[in-house]
PDB file of C-alpha atoms and ligand atoms in Angstrom:
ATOM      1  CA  UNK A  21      10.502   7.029  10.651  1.00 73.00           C
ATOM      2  CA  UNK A  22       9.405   6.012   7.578  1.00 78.00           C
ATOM      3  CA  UNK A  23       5.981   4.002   7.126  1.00 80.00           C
ATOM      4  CA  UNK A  24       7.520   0.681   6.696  1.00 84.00           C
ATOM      5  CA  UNK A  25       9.409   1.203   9.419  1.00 89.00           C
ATOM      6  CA  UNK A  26       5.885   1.934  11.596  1.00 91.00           C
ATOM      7  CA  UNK A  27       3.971  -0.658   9.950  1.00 92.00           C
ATOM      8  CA  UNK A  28       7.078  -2.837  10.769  1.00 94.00           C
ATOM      9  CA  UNK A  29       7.207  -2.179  14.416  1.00 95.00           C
ATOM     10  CA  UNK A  30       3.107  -2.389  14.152  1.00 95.00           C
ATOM     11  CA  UNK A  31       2.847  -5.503  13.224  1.00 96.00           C
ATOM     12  CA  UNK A  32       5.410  -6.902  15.698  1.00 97.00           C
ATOM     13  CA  UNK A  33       3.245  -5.447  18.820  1.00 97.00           C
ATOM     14  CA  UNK A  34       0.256  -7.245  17.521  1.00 97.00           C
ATOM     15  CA  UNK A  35       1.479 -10.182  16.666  1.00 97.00           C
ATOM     16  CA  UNK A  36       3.754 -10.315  20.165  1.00 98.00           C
ATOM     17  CA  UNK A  37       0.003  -9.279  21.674  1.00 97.00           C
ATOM     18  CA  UNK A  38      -2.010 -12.358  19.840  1.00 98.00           C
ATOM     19  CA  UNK A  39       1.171 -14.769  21.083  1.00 98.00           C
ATOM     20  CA  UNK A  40       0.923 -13.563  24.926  1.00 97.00           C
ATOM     21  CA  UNK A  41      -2.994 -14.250  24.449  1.00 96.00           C
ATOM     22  CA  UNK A  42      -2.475 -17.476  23.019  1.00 96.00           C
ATOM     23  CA  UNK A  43       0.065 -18.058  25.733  1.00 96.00           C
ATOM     24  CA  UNK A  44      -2.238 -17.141  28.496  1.00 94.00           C
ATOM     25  CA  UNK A  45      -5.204 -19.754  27.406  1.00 92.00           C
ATOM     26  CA  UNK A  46      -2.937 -22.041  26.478  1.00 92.00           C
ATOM     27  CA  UNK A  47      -1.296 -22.017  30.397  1.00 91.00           C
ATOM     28  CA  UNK A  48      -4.697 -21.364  32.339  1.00 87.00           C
ATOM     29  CA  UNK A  49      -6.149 -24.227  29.939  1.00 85.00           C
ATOM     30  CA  UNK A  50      -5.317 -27.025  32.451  1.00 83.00           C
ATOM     31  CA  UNK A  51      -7.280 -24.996  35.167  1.00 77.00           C
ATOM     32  CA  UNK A  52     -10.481 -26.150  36.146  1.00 79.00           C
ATOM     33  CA  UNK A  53     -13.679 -23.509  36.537  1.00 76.00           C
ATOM     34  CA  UNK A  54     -17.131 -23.573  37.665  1.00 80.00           C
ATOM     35  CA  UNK A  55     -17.922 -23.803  33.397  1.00 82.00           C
ATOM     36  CA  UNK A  56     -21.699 -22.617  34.258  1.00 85.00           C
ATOM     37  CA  UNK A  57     -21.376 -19.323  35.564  1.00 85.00           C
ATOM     38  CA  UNK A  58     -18.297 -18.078  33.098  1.00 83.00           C
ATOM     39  CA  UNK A  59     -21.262 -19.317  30.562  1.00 86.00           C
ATOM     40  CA  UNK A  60     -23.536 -17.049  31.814  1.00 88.00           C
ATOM     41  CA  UNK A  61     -21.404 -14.240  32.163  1.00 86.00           C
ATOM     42  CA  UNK A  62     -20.080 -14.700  28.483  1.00 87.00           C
ATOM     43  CA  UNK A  63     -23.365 -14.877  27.485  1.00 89.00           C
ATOM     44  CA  UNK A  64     -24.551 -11.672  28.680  1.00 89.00           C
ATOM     45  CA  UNK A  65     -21.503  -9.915  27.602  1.00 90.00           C
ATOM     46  CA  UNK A  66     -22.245 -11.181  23.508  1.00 92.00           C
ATOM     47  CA  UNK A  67     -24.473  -8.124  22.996  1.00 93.00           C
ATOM     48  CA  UNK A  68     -22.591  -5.244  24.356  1.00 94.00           C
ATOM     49  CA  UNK A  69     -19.161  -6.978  23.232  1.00 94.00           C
ATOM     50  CA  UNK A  70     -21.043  -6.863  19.026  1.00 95.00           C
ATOM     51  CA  UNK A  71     -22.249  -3.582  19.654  1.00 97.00           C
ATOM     52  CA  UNK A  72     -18.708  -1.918  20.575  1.00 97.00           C
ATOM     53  CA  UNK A  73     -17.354  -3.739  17.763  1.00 96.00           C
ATOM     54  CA  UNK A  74     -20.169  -2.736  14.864  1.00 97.00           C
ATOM     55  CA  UNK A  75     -19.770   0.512  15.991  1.00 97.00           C
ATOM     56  CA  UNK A  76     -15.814   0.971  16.226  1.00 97.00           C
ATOM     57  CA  UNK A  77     -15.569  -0.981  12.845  1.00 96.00           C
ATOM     58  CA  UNK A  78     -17.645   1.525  11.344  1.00 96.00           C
ATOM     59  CA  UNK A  79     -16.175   4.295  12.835  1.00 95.00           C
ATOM     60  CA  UNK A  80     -12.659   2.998  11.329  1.00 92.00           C
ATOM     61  CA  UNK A  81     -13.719   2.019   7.979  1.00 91.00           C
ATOM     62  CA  UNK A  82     -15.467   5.128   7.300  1.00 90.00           C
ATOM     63  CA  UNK A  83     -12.619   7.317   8.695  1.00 88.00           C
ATOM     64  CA  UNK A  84     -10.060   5.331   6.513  1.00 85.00           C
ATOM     65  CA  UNK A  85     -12.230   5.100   3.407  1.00 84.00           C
ATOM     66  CA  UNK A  86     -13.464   8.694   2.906  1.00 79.00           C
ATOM     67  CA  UNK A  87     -10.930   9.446   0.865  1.00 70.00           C
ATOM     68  CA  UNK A  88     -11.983   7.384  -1.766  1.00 72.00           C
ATOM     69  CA  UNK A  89     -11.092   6.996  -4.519  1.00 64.00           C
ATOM     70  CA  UNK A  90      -7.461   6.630  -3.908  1.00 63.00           C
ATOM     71  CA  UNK A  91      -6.429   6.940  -7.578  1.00 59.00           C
ATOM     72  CA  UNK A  92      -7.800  10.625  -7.678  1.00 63.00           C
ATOM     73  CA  UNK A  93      -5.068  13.425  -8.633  1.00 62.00           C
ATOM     74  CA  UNK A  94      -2.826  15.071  -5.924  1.00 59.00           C
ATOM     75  CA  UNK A  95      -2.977  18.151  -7.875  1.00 61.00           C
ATOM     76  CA  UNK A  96      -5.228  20.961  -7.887  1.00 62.00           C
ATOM     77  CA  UNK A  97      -8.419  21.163 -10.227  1.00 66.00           C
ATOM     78  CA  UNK A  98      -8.141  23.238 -13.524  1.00 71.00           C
ATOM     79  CA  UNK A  99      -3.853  22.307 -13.406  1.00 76.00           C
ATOM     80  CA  UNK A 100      -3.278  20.066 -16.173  1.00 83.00           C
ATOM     81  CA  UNK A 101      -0.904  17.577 -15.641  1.00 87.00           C
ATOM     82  CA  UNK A 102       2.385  16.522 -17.568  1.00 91.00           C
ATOM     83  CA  UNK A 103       1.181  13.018 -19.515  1.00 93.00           C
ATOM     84  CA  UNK A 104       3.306  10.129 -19.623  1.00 95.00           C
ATOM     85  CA  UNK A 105       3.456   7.548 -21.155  1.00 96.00           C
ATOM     86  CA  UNK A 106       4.775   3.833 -20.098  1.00 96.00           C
ATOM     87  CA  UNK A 107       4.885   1.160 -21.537  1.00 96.00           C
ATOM     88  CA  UNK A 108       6.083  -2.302 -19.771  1.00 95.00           C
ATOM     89  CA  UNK A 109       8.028  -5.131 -22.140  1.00 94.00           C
ATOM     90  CA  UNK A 110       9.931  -7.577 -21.722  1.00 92.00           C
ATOM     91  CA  UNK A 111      12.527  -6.832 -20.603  1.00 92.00           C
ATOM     92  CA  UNK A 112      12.199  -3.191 -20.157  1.00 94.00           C
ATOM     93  CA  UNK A 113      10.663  -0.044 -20.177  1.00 95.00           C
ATOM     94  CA  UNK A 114       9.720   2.428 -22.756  1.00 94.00           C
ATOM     95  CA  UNK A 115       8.860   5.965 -21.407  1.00 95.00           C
ATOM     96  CA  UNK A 116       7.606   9.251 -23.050  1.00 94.00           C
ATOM     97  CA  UNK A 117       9.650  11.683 -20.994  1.00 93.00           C
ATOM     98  CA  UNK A 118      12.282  11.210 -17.900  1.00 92.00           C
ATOM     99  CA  UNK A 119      12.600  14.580 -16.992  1.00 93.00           C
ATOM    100  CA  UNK A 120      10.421  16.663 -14.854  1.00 93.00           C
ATOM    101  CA  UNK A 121      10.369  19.584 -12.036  1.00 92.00           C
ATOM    102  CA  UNK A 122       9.557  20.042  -8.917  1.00 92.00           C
ATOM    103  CA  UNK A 123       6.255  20.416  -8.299  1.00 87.00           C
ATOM    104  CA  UNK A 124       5.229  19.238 -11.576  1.00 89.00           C
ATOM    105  CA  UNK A 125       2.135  17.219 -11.710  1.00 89.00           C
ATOM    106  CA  UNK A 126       2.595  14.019 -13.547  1.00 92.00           C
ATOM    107  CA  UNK A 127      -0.124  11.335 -14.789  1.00 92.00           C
ATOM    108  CA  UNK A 128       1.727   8.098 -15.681  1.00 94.00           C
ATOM    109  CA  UNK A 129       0.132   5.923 -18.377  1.00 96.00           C
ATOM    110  CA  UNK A 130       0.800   3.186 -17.604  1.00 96.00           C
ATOM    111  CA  UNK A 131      -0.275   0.004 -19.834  1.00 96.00           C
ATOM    112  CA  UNK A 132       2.067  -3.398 -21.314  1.00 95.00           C
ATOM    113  CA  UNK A 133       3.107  -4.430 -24.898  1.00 94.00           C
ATOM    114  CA  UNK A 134       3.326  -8.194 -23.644  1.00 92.00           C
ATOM    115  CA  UNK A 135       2.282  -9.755 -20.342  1.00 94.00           C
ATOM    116  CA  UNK A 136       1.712  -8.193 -17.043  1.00 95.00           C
ATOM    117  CA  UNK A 137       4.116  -6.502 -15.227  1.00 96.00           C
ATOM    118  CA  UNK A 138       4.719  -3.996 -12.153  1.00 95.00           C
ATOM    119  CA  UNK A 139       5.129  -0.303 -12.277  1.00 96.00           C
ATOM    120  CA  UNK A 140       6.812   0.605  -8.609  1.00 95.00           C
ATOM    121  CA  UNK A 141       8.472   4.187  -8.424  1.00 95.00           C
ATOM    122  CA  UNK A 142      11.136   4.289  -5.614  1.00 95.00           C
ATOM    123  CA  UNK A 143      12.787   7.334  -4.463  1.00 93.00           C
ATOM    124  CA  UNK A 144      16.720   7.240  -3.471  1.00 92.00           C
ATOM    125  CA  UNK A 145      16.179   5.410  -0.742  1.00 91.00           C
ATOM    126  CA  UNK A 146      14.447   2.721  -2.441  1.00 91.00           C
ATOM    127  CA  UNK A 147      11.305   3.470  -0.337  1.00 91.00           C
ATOM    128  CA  UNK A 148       7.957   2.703  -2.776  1.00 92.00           C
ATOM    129  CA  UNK A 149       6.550   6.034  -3.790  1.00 92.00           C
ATOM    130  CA  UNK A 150       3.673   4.909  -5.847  1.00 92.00           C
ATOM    131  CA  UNK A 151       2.750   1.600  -7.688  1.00 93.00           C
ATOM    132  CA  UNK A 152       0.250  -0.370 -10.505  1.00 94.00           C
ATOM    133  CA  UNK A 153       0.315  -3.313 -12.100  1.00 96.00           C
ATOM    134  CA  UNK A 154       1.371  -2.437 -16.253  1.00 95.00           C
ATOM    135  CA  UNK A 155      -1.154  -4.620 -17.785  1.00 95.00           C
ATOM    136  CA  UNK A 156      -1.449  -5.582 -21.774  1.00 95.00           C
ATOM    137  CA  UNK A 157      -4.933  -4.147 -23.019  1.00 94.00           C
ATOM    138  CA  UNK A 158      -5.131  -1.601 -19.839  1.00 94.00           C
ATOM    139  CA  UNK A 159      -3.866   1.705 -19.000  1.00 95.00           C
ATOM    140  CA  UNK A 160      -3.423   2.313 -15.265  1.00 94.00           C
ATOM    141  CA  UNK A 161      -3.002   6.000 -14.677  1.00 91.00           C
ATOM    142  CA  UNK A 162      -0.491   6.995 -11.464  1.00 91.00           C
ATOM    143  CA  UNK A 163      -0.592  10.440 -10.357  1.00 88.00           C
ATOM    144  CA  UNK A 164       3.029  11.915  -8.488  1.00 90.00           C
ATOM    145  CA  UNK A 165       4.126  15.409  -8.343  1.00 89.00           C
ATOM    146  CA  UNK A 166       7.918  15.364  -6.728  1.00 91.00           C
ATOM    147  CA  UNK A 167       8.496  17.618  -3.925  1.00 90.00           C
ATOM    148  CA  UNK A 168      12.206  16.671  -4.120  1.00 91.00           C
ATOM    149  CA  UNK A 169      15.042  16.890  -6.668  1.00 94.00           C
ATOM    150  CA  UNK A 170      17.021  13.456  -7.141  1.00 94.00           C
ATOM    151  CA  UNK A 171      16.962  10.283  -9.584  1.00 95.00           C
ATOM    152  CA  UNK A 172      14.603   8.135  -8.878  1.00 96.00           C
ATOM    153  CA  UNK A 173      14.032   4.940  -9.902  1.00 96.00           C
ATOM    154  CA  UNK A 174      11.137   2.823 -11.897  1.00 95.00           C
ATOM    155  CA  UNK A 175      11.341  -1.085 -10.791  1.00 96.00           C
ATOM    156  CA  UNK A 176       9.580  -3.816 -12.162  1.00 96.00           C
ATOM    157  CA  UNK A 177       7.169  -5.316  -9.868  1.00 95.00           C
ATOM    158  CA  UNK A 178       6.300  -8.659 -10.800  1.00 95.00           C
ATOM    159  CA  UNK A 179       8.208 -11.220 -11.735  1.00 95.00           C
ATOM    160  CA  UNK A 180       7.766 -11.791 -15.643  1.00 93.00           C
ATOM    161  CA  UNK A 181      10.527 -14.102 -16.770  1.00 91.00           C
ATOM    162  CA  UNK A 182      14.208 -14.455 -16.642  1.00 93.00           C
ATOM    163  CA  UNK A 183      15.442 -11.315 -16.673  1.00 93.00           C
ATOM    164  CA  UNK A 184      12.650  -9.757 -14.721  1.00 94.00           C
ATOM    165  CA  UNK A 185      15.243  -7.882 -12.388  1.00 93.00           C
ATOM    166  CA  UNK A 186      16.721  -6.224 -15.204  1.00 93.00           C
ATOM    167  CA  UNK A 187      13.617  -4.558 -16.073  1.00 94.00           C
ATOM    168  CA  UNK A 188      14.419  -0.989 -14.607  1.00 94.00           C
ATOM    169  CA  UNK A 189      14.513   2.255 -15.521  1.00 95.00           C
ATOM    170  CA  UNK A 190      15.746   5.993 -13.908  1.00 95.00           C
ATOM    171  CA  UNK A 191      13.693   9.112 -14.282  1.00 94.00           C
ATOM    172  CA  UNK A 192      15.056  12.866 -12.960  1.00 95.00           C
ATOM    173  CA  UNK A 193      13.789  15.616 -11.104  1.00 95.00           C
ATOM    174  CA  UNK A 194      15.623  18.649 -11.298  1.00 93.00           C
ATOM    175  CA  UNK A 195      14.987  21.966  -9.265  1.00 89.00           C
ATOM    176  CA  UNK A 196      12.028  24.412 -10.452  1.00 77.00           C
TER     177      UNK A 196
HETATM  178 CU1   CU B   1       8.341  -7.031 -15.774  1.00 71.77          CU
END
């Protein structure tokens, strides 16, 4: 499965879960309850209730942000990467090189000769392999080494005028 696919099917269990919540109050609603003692109760139950959330918040944002930062290089220290440059324009894109190996470490450069654009890299499949914005005055580095031989595809990834679609552009891996 691929991650969209997961975060797809993730997001439709939550969201069913929040409805059948909402659904619940909204049925027991017209109920009526000794309001005093559910106080009390509710009351009591604050405390633990902010200390099992502190905690598990924590525990989750410091298990998903240790590997900080993101935009660090896949590949091993002392390997020097292939450099690339891009360079985002209307209505196009103007790259140093197209053609790598497998298991070549790449560093994109990736910066715009006009306004701001979108630098998505898509396998065959058109899933998203890595992304940054192409901004005029910047230069976003993205780090990729293919594991897999194939054409793959550079897309445009804002919308920057009329023929923002046609801004696209194919890079190959071939075999080691
Ligand atoms: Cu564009």
């Amino acid at each position: 499965m691929t991650t969209q696919t997961v975060a797809w099917f993730t997001s439709l269990f939550f969201m069913s879960l929040v409805a059948l919540i909402f659904l619940i109050v909204a049925l027991r609603s017209t109920r009526k309850s000794n309001y005093e003692t559910v106080k009390k109760k509710w009351t009591k139950a604050r405390r633990p209730y902010a200390i099992a959330l502190v905690t598990l918040m924590l525990v989750v944002t410091v298990y998903t942000l240790r590997e900080l930062p993101y935009d660090q290089p896949v590949y091993g220290e002392g390997i020097d990467p292939t450099v690339v440059d891009v360079e985002a324009l209307q209505f196009g894109w103007d790259i140093s090189q197209i053609e790598f190996k497998v298991g070549e470490p790449i560093e994109f450069l990736v910066t715009s000769k006009d306004v701001a654009h979108g630098f998505g890299l898509y396998d065959e499949e058109m899933t998203l392999l890595a992304q940054t914005q192409a901004m005029p005055e910047y230069t976003n580095p993205v780090y990729i080494t293919f594991t897999e031989p194939g054409t793959y595809e550079i897309l445009c990834m804002e919308y920057c005028g009329l023929a923002h679609h046609l801004m696209t552009a194919e890079i190959t891996v071939t075999e080691y």
